[in-house]
Amino acid sequence: TQLLEQSPQFLSIQEGENLTVYCNSSSVFSSLQWYRQEPGEGPVLLVTVVTGGEVKKLKRLTFQFGDARKDSSLHITAAQPGDTGLYLCAGGFRGSRLTFGEGTQLTVNP
Amino acid sequence: NAGVTQTPKFQVLKTGQSMTLQCAQDMNHEYMSWYRQDPGMGLRLIHYSVGAGITDQGEVPNGYNVSRSTTEDFPLRLLSAAPSQTSVYFCASSRTDSFYGYTFGSGTRLTVV
């Protein structure tokens, strides 16, 4: 059973464009995390959100946790080629393991 | 400042062979886990440990064994390799539970022929 659905699965855009990636679930999570993975490397944690409605910013990346803590979005402003990678969302419960979405493969073309 | 170290980086096995994937962390993290990553299937949990001497199964444990004799090390053993175990394997650790986020190793790419 896939608890976390990410969309889109693939996204190819031009440098300077904006984009949004979505992560949806029917489950309520204690926390939701976003990771970025580059080829040949392990995922790297970008952000953790824990409060419904929470918004966090990391330079040009904006992360939002849904009010009901079932969904999240990642918005990138003015994307750059260095943003290229696999973006993974992961939901967690206190005292338990993370469940990962299948990921969104982002390609930013110069 | 090594973080999570996985060895080897690449491995080719013949069907039926056994081997151990090594994972070590130097952050004094209690929680460690093993995932496999396959195209279209995301990261799937194989086994995890909440501390030395304690291990438990994830969603795809068949064909794999783990042990946790120290806080630092969490090796993954393939008992009798099968082509279906061809995958990229990641070890991850965290402070206590998933709430704080994981630190991942750089992975082991395993091919079983």
mmCIF file of C-alpha atoms in Angstrom:
data_model
loop_
_atom_site.group_PDB
_atom_site.id
_atom_site.type_symbol
_atom_site.label_atom_id
_atom_site.label_comp_id
_atom_site.label_asym_id
_atom_site.label_seq_id
_atom_site.Cartn_x
_atom_site.Cartn_y
_atom_site.Cartn_z
ATOM 1 C CA THR A 1 0.000 0.000 0.000
ATOM 2 C CA GLN A 2 1.449 3.338 -1.118
ATOM 3 C CA LEU A 3 0.618 5.806 1.651
ATOM 4 C CA LEU A 4 2.208 8.814 -0.032
ATOM 5 C CA GLU A 5 1.447 9.849 -3.602
ATOM 6 C CA GLN A 6 3.739 12.331 -5.295
ATOM 7 C CA SER A 7 2.905 14.288 -8.423
ATOM 8 C CA PRO A 8 4.092 14.776 -10.997
ATOM 9 C CA GLN A 9 6.440 11.800 -11.347
ATOM 10 C CA PHE A 10 8.557 13.599 -13.946
ATOM 11 C CA LEU A 11 9.011 17.306 -14.595
ATOM 12 C CA SER A 12 11.250 18.949 -17.203
ATOM 13 C CA ILE A 13 11.380 22.739 -17.269
ATOM 14 C CA GLN A 14 13.556 25.604 -18.472
ATOM 15 C CA GLU A 15 15.841 27.602 -16.228
ATOM 16 C CA GLY A 16 13.974 30.486 -14.598
ATOM 17 C CA GLU A 17 10.559 28.810 -14.510
ATOM 18 C CA ASN A 18 8.600 28.146 -11.321
ATOM 19 C CA LEU A 19 7.273 24.734 -10.320
ATOM 20 C CA THR A 20 5.299 22.958 -7.615
ATOM 21 C CA VAL A 21 5.542 19.332 -6.512
ATOM 22 C CA TYR A 22 2.778 17.731 -4.478
ATOM 23 C CA CYS A 23 2.749 15.015 -1.851
ATOM 24 C CA ASN A 24 -0.646 13.624 -0.804
ATOM 25 C CA SER A 25 -1.866 10.999 1.624
ATOM 26 C CA SER A 26 -5.035 9.760 3.289
ATOM 27 C CA SER A 27 -3.070 9.414 6.549
ATOM 28 C CA VAL A 28 -2.289 12.074 9.127
ATOM 29 C CA PHE A 29 1.438 12.353 9.858
ATOM 30 C CA SER A 30 3.334 13.675 12.866
ATOM 31 C CA SER A 31 5.942 15.106 10.534
ATOM 32 C CA LEU A 32 6.594 15.353 6.845
ATOM 33 C CA GLN A 33 10.039 15.633 5.345
ATOM 34 C CA TRP A 34 11.435 16.501 1.937
ATOM 35 C CA TYR A 35 14.665 15.053 0.580
ATOM 36 C CA ARG A 36 16.654 15.656 -2.594
ATOM 37 C CA GLN A 37 18.674 12.887 -4.190
ATOM 38 C CA GLU A 38 21.320 13.317 -6.865
ATOM 39 C CA PRO A 39 22.559 10.478 -9.117
ATOM 40 C CA GLY A 40 24.842 8.040 -7.320
ATOM 41 C CA GLU A 41 24.144 9.549 -3.907
ATOM 42 C CA GLY A 42 21.769 9.005 -1.019
ATOM 43 C CA PRO A 43 18.835 11.317 -0.275
ATOM 44 C CA VAL A 44 19.682 14.483 1.644
ATOM 45 C CA LEU A 45 17.188 16.014 4.068
ATOM 46 C CA LEU A 46 15.955 19.469 2.986
ATOM 47 C CA VAL A 47 13.286 20.253 5.580
ATOM 48 C CA THR A 48 10.976 18.822 8.227
ATOM 49 C CA VAL A 49 7.495 20.280 8.813
ATOM 50 C CA VAL A 50 5.486 19.286 11.854
ATOM 51 C CA THR A 51 2.629 21.769 12.339
ATOM 52 C CA GLY A 52 -0.504 21.901 10.172
ATOM 53 C CA GLY A 53 -0.326 24.949 7.900
ATOM 54 C CA GLU A 54 3.396 25.409 8.511
ATOM 55 C CA VAL A 55 5.429 27.112 5.798
ATOM 56 C CA LYS A 56 9.220 26.922 5.632
ATOM 57 C CA LYS A 57 11.535 28.608 3.162
ATOM 58 C CA LEU A 58 14.980 27.492 2.081
ATOM 59 C CA LYS A 59 16.327 30.116 -0.352
ATOM 60 C CA ARG A 60 14.179 29.631 -3.492
ATOM 61 C CA LEU A 61 12.367 26.573 -2.096
ATOM 62 C CA THR A 62 9.090 26.944 -0.168
ATOM 63 C CA PHE A 63 7.623 23.988 1.701
ATOM 64 C CA GLN A 64 4.080 23.863 3.056
ATOM 65 C CA PHE A 65 2.381 21.322 5.305
ATOM 66 C CA GLY A 66 -1.379 21.020 4.820
ATOM 67 C CA ASP A 67 -3.712 22.158 7.596
ATOM 68 C CA ALA A 68 -4.842 18.564 8.215
ATOM 69 C CA ARG A 69 -1.231 17.267 8.098
ATOM 70 C CA LYS A 70 -2.072 14.875 5.259
ATOM 71 C CA ASP A 71 -0.374 16.653 2.380
ATOM 72 C CA SER A 72 2.523 18.897 1.512
ATOM 73 C CA SER A 73 3.874 20.904 -1.382
ATOM 74 C CA LEU A 74 7.284 22.055 -2.536
ATOM 75 C CA HIS A 75 7.470 25.201 -4.654
ATOM 76 C CA ILE A 76 10.661 26.256 -6.425
ATOM 77 C CA THR A 77 10.975 29.811 -7.706
ATOM 78 C CA ALA A 78 13.190 30.613 -10.692
ATOM 79 C CA ALA A 79 14.533 27.075 -11.014
ATOM 80 C CA GLN A 80 18.203 26.587 -11.823
ATOM 81 C CA PRO A 81 20.053 23.593 -13.348
ATOM 82 C CA GLY A 82 21.505 22.901 -9.905
ATOM 83 C CA ASP A 83 17.972 22.110 -8.688
ATOM 84 C CA THR A 84 17.913 19.018 -10.909
ATOM 85 C CA GLY A 85 17.388 15.830 -8.905
ATOM 86 C CA LEU A 86 14.897 13.401 -7.420
ATOM 87 C CA TYR A 87 12.668 15.016 -4.791
ATOM 88 C CA LEU A 88 11.227 12.651 -2.189
ATOM 89 C CA CYS A 89 8.613 13.330 0.445
ATOM 90 C CA ALA A 90 8.418 11.145 3.525
ATOM 91 C CA GLY A 91 5.816 10.951 6.284
ATOM 92 C CA GLY A 92 6.564 9.919 9.819
ATOM 93 C CA PHE A 93 4.821 9.059 13.064
ATOM 94 C CA ARG A 94 6.407 9.534 16.496
ATOM 95 C CA GLY A 95 8.185 6.343 17.485
ATOM 96 C CA SER A 96 7.851 4.802 14.040
ATOM 97 C CA ARG A 97 9.492 4.647 10.659
ATOM 98 C CA LEU A 98 9.344 6.942 7.669
ATOM 99 C CA THR A 99 7.212 6.101 4.656
ATOM 100 C CA PHE A 100 8.528 7.496 1.394
ATOM 101 C CA GLY A 101 6.747 8.595 -1.741
ATOM 102 C CA GLU A 102 8.037 7.387 -5.101
ATOM 103 C CA GLY A 103 9.597 10.730 -5.882
ATOM 104 C CA THR A 104 9.476 13.476 -8.502
ATOM 105 C CA GLN A 105 12.327 13.550 -11.008
ATOM 106 C CA LEU A 106 13.028 17.202 -11.812
ATOM 107 C CA THR A 107 15.190 18.281 -14.740
ATOM 108 C CA VAL A 108 15.995 21.968 -15.185
ATOM 109 C CA ASN A 109 17.392 22.723 -18.618
ATOM 110 C CA PRO A 110 19.807 25.657 -19.124
ATOM 111 C CA ASN B 1 32.661 14.257 9.857
ATOM 112 C CA ALA B 2 31.931 11.004 7.986
ATOM 113 C CA GLY B 3 28.194 10.607 8.752
ATOM 114 C CA VAL B 4 26.940 7.274 7.369
ATOM 115 C CA THR B 5 29.501 5.157 5.520
ATOM 116 C CA GLN B 6 28.484 2.275 3.261
ATOM 117 C CA THR B 7 30.774 -0.274 1.647
ATOM 118 C CA PRO B 8 31.165 -1.487 -1.013
ATOM 119 C CA LYS B 9 29.941 1.110 -3.514
ATOM 120 C CA PHE B 10 29.373 -1.495 -6.251
ATOM 121 C CA GLN B 11 29.070 -5.298 -6.149
ATOM 122 C CA VAL B 12 28.287 -8.041 -8.631
ATOM 123 C CA LEU B 13 27.191 -11.421 -7.254
ATOM 124 C CA LYS B 14 26.281 -14.718 -8.819
ATOM 125 C CA THR B 15 22.926 -16.265 -7.953
ATOM 126 C CA GLY B 16 23.217 -18.212 -4.712
ATOM 127 C CA GLN B 17 26.228 -16.351 -3.338
ATOM 128 C CA SER B 18 26.073 -14.611 0.022
ATOM 129 C CA MET B 19 27.543 -11.314 1.073
ATOM 130 C CA THR B 20 27.374 -8.577 3.692
ATOM 131 C CA LEU B 21 26.763 -4.906 2.994
ATOM 132 C CA GLN B 22 28.476 -2.777 5.601
ATOM 133 C CA CYS B 23 27.032 0.352 7.239
ATOM 134 C CA ALA B 24 28.666 2.472 9.931
ATOM 135 C CA GLN B 25 27.705 5.821 11.460
ATOM 136 C CA ASP B 26 29.705 8.094 13.748
ATOM 137 C CA MET B 27 26.888 10.348 15.004
ATOM 138 C CA ASN B 28 25.832 8.176 17.967
ATOM 139 C CA HIS B 29 22.419 7.720 16.378
ATOM 140 C CA GLU B 30 20.169 5.126 18.003
ATOM 141 C CA TYR B 31 17.998 4.446 14.966
ATOM 142 C CA MET B 32 19.366 2.740 11.843
ATOM 143 C CA SER B 33 17.627 1.231 8.854
ATOM 144 C CA TRP B 34 18.186 -0.387 5.477
ATOM 145 C CA TYR B 35 16.230 0.519 2.342
ATOM 146 C CA ARG B 36 16.303 -0.703 -1.214
ATOM 147 C CA GLN B 37 15.516 1.644 -4.095
ATOM 148 C CA ASP B 38 14.083 0.323 -7.331
ATOM 149 C CA PRO B 39 12.730 2.256 -10.340
ATOM 150 C CA GLY B 40 9.040 3.049 -9.943
ATOM 151 C CA MET B 41 8.893 1.633 -6.417
ATOM 152 C CA GLY B 42 10.600 4.275 -4.329
ATOM 153 C CA LEU B 43 12.444 3.460 -1.118
ATOM 154 C CA ARG B 44 11.270 0.301 0.615
ATOM 155 C CA LEU B 45 12.260 -0.565 4.175
ATOM 156 C CA ILE B 46 14.055 -3.902 4.609
ATOM 157 C CA HIS B 47 15.059 -3.983 8.297
ATOM 158 C CA TYR B 48 15.552 -1.434 11.027
ATOM 159 C CA SER B 49 16.998 -1.131 14.524
ATOM 160 C CA VAL B 50 16.058 1.207 17.378
ATOM 161 C CA GLY B 51 19.249 0.495 19.313
ATOM 162 C CA ALA B 52 22.065 -1.989 19.897
ATOM 163 C CA GLY B 53 20.717 -5.510 20.227
ATOM 164 C CA ILE B 54 17.272 -4.634 18.829
ATOM 165 C CA THR B 55 16.216 -5.252 15.229
ATOM 166 C CA ASP B 56 12.906 -5.630 13.437
ATOM 167 C CA GLN B 57 11.546 -6.328 9.970
ATOM 168 C CA GLY B 58 10.384 -3.735 7.489
ATOM 169 C CA GLU B 59 8.113 -4.276 4.510
ATOM 170 C CA VAL B 60 10.495 -6.386 2.349
ATOM 171 C CA PRO B 61 12.662 -8.465 4.763
ATOM 172 C CA ASN B 62 12.734 -11.822 2.955
ATOM 173 C CA GLY B 63 16.208 -12.930 1.910
ATOM 174 C CA TYR B 64 17.993 -10.497 4.236
ATOM 175 C CA ASN B 65 19.347 -10.675 7.783
ATOM 176 C CA VAL B 66 20.620 -7.935 10.076
ATOM 177 C CA SER B 67 22.259 -7.632 13.476
ATOM 178 C CA ARG B 68 23.143 -4.653 15.685
ATOM 179 C CA SER B 69 25.920 -5.541 18.114
ATOM 180 C CA THR B 70 27.109 -1.919 18.481
ATOM 181 C CA THR B 71 25.506 1.505 18.130
ATOM 182 C CA GLU B 72 27.803 2.333 15.212
ATOM 183 C CA ASP B 73 27.399 -0.685 12.907
ATOM 184 C CA PHE B 74 24.389 -2.205 11.152
ATOM 185 C CA PRO B 75 25.401 -4.783 8.509
ATOM 186 C CA LEU B 76 22.936 -6.267 6.030
ATOM 187 C CA ARG B 77 23.458 -9.883 4.993
ATOM 188 C CA LEU B 78 22.169 -11.451 1.807
ATOM 189 C CA LEU B 79 21.841 -15.145 2.529
ATOM 190 C CA SER B 80 21.541 -16.564 -1.011
ATOM 191 C CA ALA B 81 21.482 -13.842 -3.644
ATOM 192 C CA ALA B 82 18.729 -13.837 -6.262
ATOM 193 C CA PRO B 83 18.335 -11.650 -9.394
ATOM 194 C CA SER B 84 15.300 -10.026 -7.711
ATOM 195 C CA GLN B 85 17.714 -8.538 -5.171
ATOM 196 C CA THR B 86 19.418 -6.465 -7.849
ATOM 197 C CA SER B 87 18.903 -2.954 -6.515
ATOM 198 C CA VAL B 88 20.509 0.059 -4.885
ATOM 199 C CA TYR B 89 20.729 -0.325 -1.114
ATOM 200 C CA PHE B 90 20.785 2.598 1.311
ATOM 201 C CA CYS B 91 21.569 2.659 4.989
ATOM 202 C CA ALA B 92 20.136 5.510 7.061
ATOM 203 C CA SER B 93 20.377 6.670 10.662
ATOM 204 C CA SER B 94 18.623 9.169 12.907
ATOM 205 C CA ARG B 95 18.790 10.448 16.466
ATOM 206 C CA THR B 96 15.822 8.622 17.933
ATOM 207 C CA ASP B 97 12.956 8.066 15.527
ATOM 208 C CA SER B 98 11.903 9.242 12.127
ATOM 209 C CA PHE B 99 10.624 12.541 13.464
ATOM 210 C CA TYR B 100 14.074 14.134 13.228
ATOM 211 C CA GLY B 101 14.864 13.042 9.692
ATOM 212 C CA TYR B 102 17.362 10.563 8.352
ATOM 213 C CA THR B 103 20.997 10.786 7.331
ATOM 214 C CA PHE B 104 21.625 8.458 4.404
ATOM 215 C CA GLY B 105 24.759 6.766 3.172
ATOM 216 C CA SER B 106 25.766 7.040 -0.477
ATOM 217 C CA GLY B 107 24.433 3.579 -1.344
ATOM 218 C CA THR B 108 25.586 0.200 -2.636
ATOM 219 C CA ARG B 109 24.639 -0.748 -6.200
ATOM 220 C CA LEU B 110 24.201 -4.539 -6.243
ATOM 221 C CA THR B 111 23.776 -6.642 -9.366
ATOM 222 C CA VAL B 112 22.927 -10.343 -9.092
ATOM 223 C CA VAL B 113 23.535 -12.333 -12.264
#
